[in-house]
XYZ file of C-alpha atoms in Angstrom:
372
model
C 51.346 15.545 -39.382
C 50.166 11.997 -38.859
C 51.533 12.093 -35.317
C 49.597 15.307 -34.521
C 46.413 13.781 -35.914
C 46.868 10.727 -33.686
C 47.459 12.911 -30.617
C 44.290 14.929 -31.382
C 42.296 11.704 -31.792
C 43.576 10.433 -28.440
C 42.662 13.725 -26.732
C 39.178 13.728 -28.270
C 38.668 10.099 -27.303
C 39.780 10.842 -23.735
C 37.378 13.793 -23.520
C 34.465 11.806 -24.890
C 35.215 8.931 -22.477
C 35.336 11.438 -19.629
C 31.967 12.861 -20.647
C 30.464 9.370 -20.908
C 31.958 8.368 -17.569
C 30.635 11.525 -15.979
C 27.138 10.817 -17.304
C 27.304 7.250 -16.134
C 28.445 8.232 -12.660
C 25.681 10.831 -12.284
C 23.157 9.098 -10.107
C 20.798 9.717 -7.227
C 22.595 10.064 -3.905
C 20.028 9.598 -1.111
C 22.469 10.984 1.447
C 21.780 14.388 -0.076
C 18.113 13.957 0.899
C 18.764 13.862 4.640
C 19.113 17.650 5.229
C 15.893 18.253 3.263
C 13.883 16.342 5.886
C 15.450 18.120 8.872
C 12.868 20.886 9.274
C 9.917 18.546 8.754
C 11.197 16.106 11.384
C 11.997 18.792 13.950
C 8.549 20.313 13.551
C 6.573 17.080 13.716
C 8.427 14.360 15.630
C 6.958 15.293 19.016
C 3.424 15.972 17.799
C 0.865 13.247 18.513
C -2.465 13.536 16.721
C -5.647 13.434 18.768
C -7.589 12.181 15.726
C -7.119 8.402 15.227
C -8.413 8.654 11.644
C -6.135 11.512 10.589
C -4.090 9.351 8.188
C -6.921 7.022 7.201
C -7.942 6.769 3.544
C -11.575 6.890 4.669
C -13.464 7.719 7.834
C -16.205 5.560 9.374
C -18.975 7.781 7.992
C -17.941 6.942 4.403
C -20.067 4.169 2.907
C -16.929 2.455 1.568
C -15.189 2.415 4.965
C -16.352 -1.056 6.049
C -15.652 -2.461 2.583
C -12.027 -1.319 2.554
C -11.559 -2.291 6.198
C -12.665 -5.873 5.459
C -10.369 -6.012 2.409
C -7.468 -4.641 4.440
C -8.057 -7.249 7.130
C -8.277 -10.059 4.590
C -11.760 -11.064 5.750
C -13.069 -13.912 3.534
C -15.979 -12.892 1.334
C -19.218 -14.166 2.797
C -22.923 -13.440 2.318
C -22.733 -10.369 4.551
C -19.909 -8.813 2.512
C -21.636 -9.749 -0.739
C -24.856 -8.078 0.420
C -22.904 -4.940 1.314
C -21.389 -4.828 -2.180
C -24.752 -5.437 -3.834
C -26.324 -2.586 -1.877
C -23.527 -0.169 -2.776
C -23.544 -1.187 -6.431
C -27.323 -0.772 -6.654
C -26.784 2.805 -5.446
C -24.278 3.389 -8.246
C -21.150 3.429 -6.078
C -18.414 3.239 -8.709
C -15.626 2.318 -6.293
C -17.613 -0.709 -5.126
C -18.322 -1.681 -8.723
C -14.632 -1.464 -9.659
C -13.475 -3.518 -6.670
C -16.103 -6.152 -7.432
C -15.142 -6.138 -11.112
C -11.443 -6.524 -10.338
C -12.243 -9.599 -8.267
C -14.796 -10.816 -10.803
C -12.204 -10.990 -13.589
C -10.809 -14.088 -11.903
C -14.035 -15.935 -12.775
C -13.632 -17.199 -16.310
C -17.392 -17.512 -16.787
C -18.044 -13.915 -15.684
C -14.905 -12.338 -17.105
C -16.568 -10.802 -20.126
C -19.318 -9.287 -17.985
C -16.975 -7.678 -15.475
C -14.727 -6.379 -18.258
C -17.806 -4.670 -19.715
C -18.603 -3.139 -16.296
C -15.131 -1.611 -16.144
C -15.456 -0.465 -19.761
C -18.745 1.321 -19.079
C -17.224 3.103 -16.072
C -14.146 4.029 -18.100
C -16.320 5.525 -20.829
C -18.130 7.547 -18.175
C -14.767 9.052 -17.247
C -13.727 7.006 -14.207
C -9.893 6.989 -14.261
C -9.606 4.006 -11.886
C -11.637 1.847 -14.276
C -9.376 2.976 -17.114
C -6.257 2.290 -15.076
C -7.254 -1.312 -14.328
C -7.911 -1.909 -18.038
C -4.650 -0.298 -19.156
C -1.153 -1.370 -20.136
C 0.054 -0.700 -16.557
C -2.523 -3.005 -14.961
C -1.335 -6.388 -13.735
C -4.861 -7.852 -13.713
C -5.484 -6.697 -17.267
C -2.471 -8.594 -18.604
C -3.239 -11.551 -16.363
C -6.887 -12.022 -17.306
C -7.723 -9.938 -20.386
C -4.464 -10.051 -22.334
C -4.288 -11.949 -25.607
C -1.644 -14.295 -24.188
C -3.818 -15.408 -21.289
C -4.140 -19.202 -21.442
C -7.523 -19.018 -19.735
C -8.966 -17.408 -22.854
C -8.385 -20.608 -24.813
C -10.270 -22.529 -22.149
C -13.054 -19.941 -22.293
C -13.308 -20.375 -26.061
C -13.424 -24.147 -25.720
C -16.292 -23.691 -23.265
C -18.087 -21.464 -25.736
C -17.774 -18.389 -23.536
C -17.557 -14.823 -24.781
C -13.921 -13.774 -25.279
C -14.560 -10.626 -27.279
C -12.451 -8.752 -24.727
C -9.271 -10.164 -26.285
C -7.013 -7.550 -27.896
C -9.276 -4.707 -26.708
C -7.560 -3.812 -23.478
C -4.147 -3.439 -21.768
C -3.149 -0.651 -24.149
C -1.137 2.537 -23.751
C -4.069 4.529 -25.155
C -6.281 3.379 -22.281
C -3.506 4.209 -19.826
C -3.326 7.755 -21.193
C -7.082 8.018 -20.723
C -6.525 7.118 -17.052
C -3.779 9.731 -16.792
C -6.090 12.445 -18.114
C -8.737 11.427 -15.601
C -6.287 11.528 -12.724
C -5.160 14.985 -13.839
C -8.711 16.171 -13.224
C -8.776 14.585 -9.765
C -5.346 16.006 -8.955
C -6.510 19.499 -9.887
C -9.319 19.045 -7.352
C -6.764 18.324 -4.617
C -6.799 14.504 -4.666
C -3.420 13.583 -3.122
C -3.441 10.005 -4.407
C -4.030 11.204 -7.951
C -1.214 13.724 -7.511
C 1.161 10.975 -6.365
C 0.123 8.793 -9.299
C 1.009 11.621 -11.701
C 4.294 12.277 -9.884
C 5.366 8.688 -10.553
C 3.980 8.760 -14.079
C 6.281 11.711 -14.811
C 9.225 9.820 -13.307
C 9.894 12.475 -10.685
C 10.888 9.773 -8.197
C 13.613 8.606 -10.604
C 14.944 12.008 -11.634
C 18.407 13.151 -10.549
C 17.874 16.755 -11.627
C 14.525 17.082 -9.833
C 15.441 15.144 -6.725
C 14.881 18.073 -4.369
C 11.462 18.718 -5.900
C 10.576 15.040 -5.362
C 11.598 15.117 -1.687
C 9.601 18.297 -1.154
C 6.573 16.602 -2.651
C 6.969 13.646 -0.270
C 7.091 16.116 2.610
C 4.038 17.960 1.285
C 2.069 14.706 1.163
C 3.211 13.793 4.674
C 2.209 17.206 5.988
C -1.297 16.345 4.771
C -0.991 12.962 6.550
C -0.756 10.957 3.330
C 2.190 8.700 4.143
C 2.250 6.158 1.303
C 4.783 8.240 -0.712
C 6.988 8.484 2.392
C 6.829 4.713 2.928
C 7.704 4.078 -0.719
C 10.667 6.443 -0.400
C 11.991 4.782 2.765
C 11.770 1.400 1.061
C 14.372 2.598 -1.460
C 16.869 3.215 1.377
C 16.871 -0.463 2.371
C 18.637 -3.619 1.279
C 17.868 -7.330 1.727
C 19.392 -9.073 4.731
C 18.990 -12.378 6.534
C 16.350 -10.782 8.751
C 14.478 -9.174 5.867
C 15.025 -5.586 4.788
C 17.343 -3.263 6.667
C 18.567 0.278 6.078
C 21.720 0.497 3.992
C 23.537 2.887 6.330
C 23.354 4.139 9.895
C 22.347 7.580 8.630
C 19.475 6.142 6.610
C 18.360 4.179 9.669
C 18.271 7.301 11.827
C 16.357 9.203 9.146
C 13.965 6.308 8.591
C 13.142 5.779 12.255
C 12.467 9.479 12.746
C 10.116 9.526 9.764
C 8.387 6.337 10.940
C 7.891 8.035 14.325
C 6.220 11.023 12.690
C 3.836 8.770 10.744
C 3.232 6.568 13.795
C 2.285 9.594 15.860
C -0.470 10.094 13.299
C -1.834 6.542 13.591
C -0.438 5.268 10.297
C -0.348 1.541 10.987
C 2.217 0.490 8.300
C 4.742 2.831 9.941
C 3.772 1.619 13.404
C 4.309 -1.998 12.320
C 7.895 -1.285 11.276
C 8.684 0.912 14.261
C 7.432 -1.759 16.692
C 10.176 -4.083 15.443
C 12.746 -1.525 16.643
C 10.972 -0.365 19.805
C 9.655 -3.515 21.458
C 9.488 -1.807 24.861
C 7.478 1.181 23.639
C 4.178 0.560 25.437
C 2.631 3.770 24.093
C 3.316 2.638 20.532
C 1.860 -0.817 21.218
C -1.289 0.674 22.748
C -1.704 3.028 19.800
C -1.350 0.106 17.409
C -3.944 -1.874 19.343
C -6.339 1.075 19.251
C -5.885 1.187 15.472
C -6.667 -2.527 15.228
C -3.440 -3.289 13.367
C -2.636 -6.937 12.698
C 1.017 -6.557 13.644
C 0.068 -5.672 17.224
C -1.126 -9.239 17.749
C 2.009 -10.802 16.277
C 4.366 -8.460 18.117
C 2.728 -9.209 21.472
C 2.849 -12.958 20.836
C 6.449 -13.015 19.603
C 8.188 -10.252 21.570
C 6.174 -9.769 24.740
C 4.194 -12.919 25.459
C 6.032 -13.319 28.774
C 4.147 -10.240 29.996
C 0.787 -11.982 29.506
C -0.954 -14.398 31.846
C -2.481 -17.515 30.345
C -5.954 -15.953 30.482
C -4.647 -12.788 28.803
C -3.140 -14.927 26.051
C -6.505 -16.586 25.579
C -8.249 -13.209 25.328
C -5.563 -12.078 22.885
C -6.469 -15.040 20.670
C -10.212 -14.393 21.037
C -9.836 -10.710 20.123
C -7.813 -11.572 17.020
C -10.407 -14.135 15.967
C -13.272 -11.653 16.355
C -11.482 -8.995 14.297
C -9.759 -11.087 11.640
C -11.922 -14.226 11.563
C -8.765 -16.257 12.126
C -7.624 -18.607 14.901
C -3.852 -18.146 14.591
C -3.219 -17.497 18.275
C -5.003 -20.406 19.875
C -2.190 -22.773 20.815
C 0.284 -20.304 19.310
C 3.029 -22.262 21.059
C 3.263 -24.589 24.040
C 2.564 -21.737 26.465
C -0.631 -20.583 24.771
C -4.085 -22.056 25.556
C -6.167 -23.809 22.930
C -9.596 -22.680 21.753
C -12.183 -23.659 24.322
C -9.777 -23.790 27.272
C -11.624 -20.808 28.816
C -15.035 -19.251 28.513
C -14.930 -16.162 26.281
C -16.911 -14.207 28.865
C -13.675 -13.631 30.830
C -12.408 -11.374 28.035
C -14.850 -8.467 27.609
C -14.160 -8.500 23.870
C -17.098 -6.304 22.812
C -15.777 -3.440 24.931
C -12.267 -3.765 23.492
C -13.538 -3.755 19.917
C -15.809 -0.783 20.603
C -12.806 1.201 21.828
C -10.805 0.549 18.651
C -10.556 3.165 15.916
C -9.290 1.239 12.867
C -7.570 3.346 10.237
C -7.450 2.338 6.577
C -4.224 2.621 4.612
C -5.135 0.734 1.448
C -6.806 2.701 -1.322
C -8.217 2.205 -4.802
C -4.717 1.814 -6.299
C -3.768 -1.044 -3.953
C -3.264 -4.346 -5.759
C -5.543 -7.141 -4.613
C -2.611 -9.289 -3.454
C -1.800 -6.505 -0.972
C -5.332 -6.045 0.307
C -5.235 -8.384 3.276
C -1.978 -7.331 4.938
C -3.331 -5.449 7.913
């Protein structure tokens, strides 16, 4: 009897271990995603948009366009930018107020004031204000959290620190979620993507196909951030940076980057240019979009195609757009600032012909603002 009991225990243990092993082994297999993209790629890979702003967060007629473009380009804040913000804020532009408040939290003397600005907007129902004051906000924990060392300094200076222990909570985050549900119901794609991640759809094994279909739906509406986030998960670190984990992922990724690039999405163009250094059409499209990587790619990969005067004009154009002098004297073969008269370059015409798209949005963290 004892022997039978032992045998039964062994069998039950083996079954339970098998069940546990099976659960443990159940994981996302991105290779299964590849067929799901087939139809989307075939339908779109040869289509080139005739609208350079088709994938842009904002168009030039939006009053926030220049603000986000300057942030995206990493332009240092000066009196002109400050005046633009002041004008927008005086008109009650909540996005401008939130961006200014997010930056203002860095100032220990003004921290309490800008926290109150975000609070007022949150109480009016603005989900972005709630999000940046919530438990999921990096700047909230960094500047308003109870463990922030700057608060002790503020107290020593006699400054208002009543914001301590009021923010960075899950309750505030849920208030943001409810607000984004309203925006999502109105068709806001960025709010819809926020809710998708909040529900963990991007991490679900059972709902993997639904997640991929959502990425495709966003891309069909020319919102490519979800697609870029997805492709990032197919990569691994290497000595040269990130690279696709398999040949199949690389083929899928490049095709999807081509689709986004054909719709003027500069982050996709930047990556694709590293693979297609001889693609003159791609380079010209990137230049038209005013993307930062165009300047670096030309200087690093194709500088031998440029005359010395063209190199000088390349440096002048970059300086006019990005307020930076990186390409003067870029290496021994590049002229220094002042070696030529800028009149040889016709810079105003080149800038006028550019159609800069904006890929950052109101979710973008401030340390990622100035990447393009």
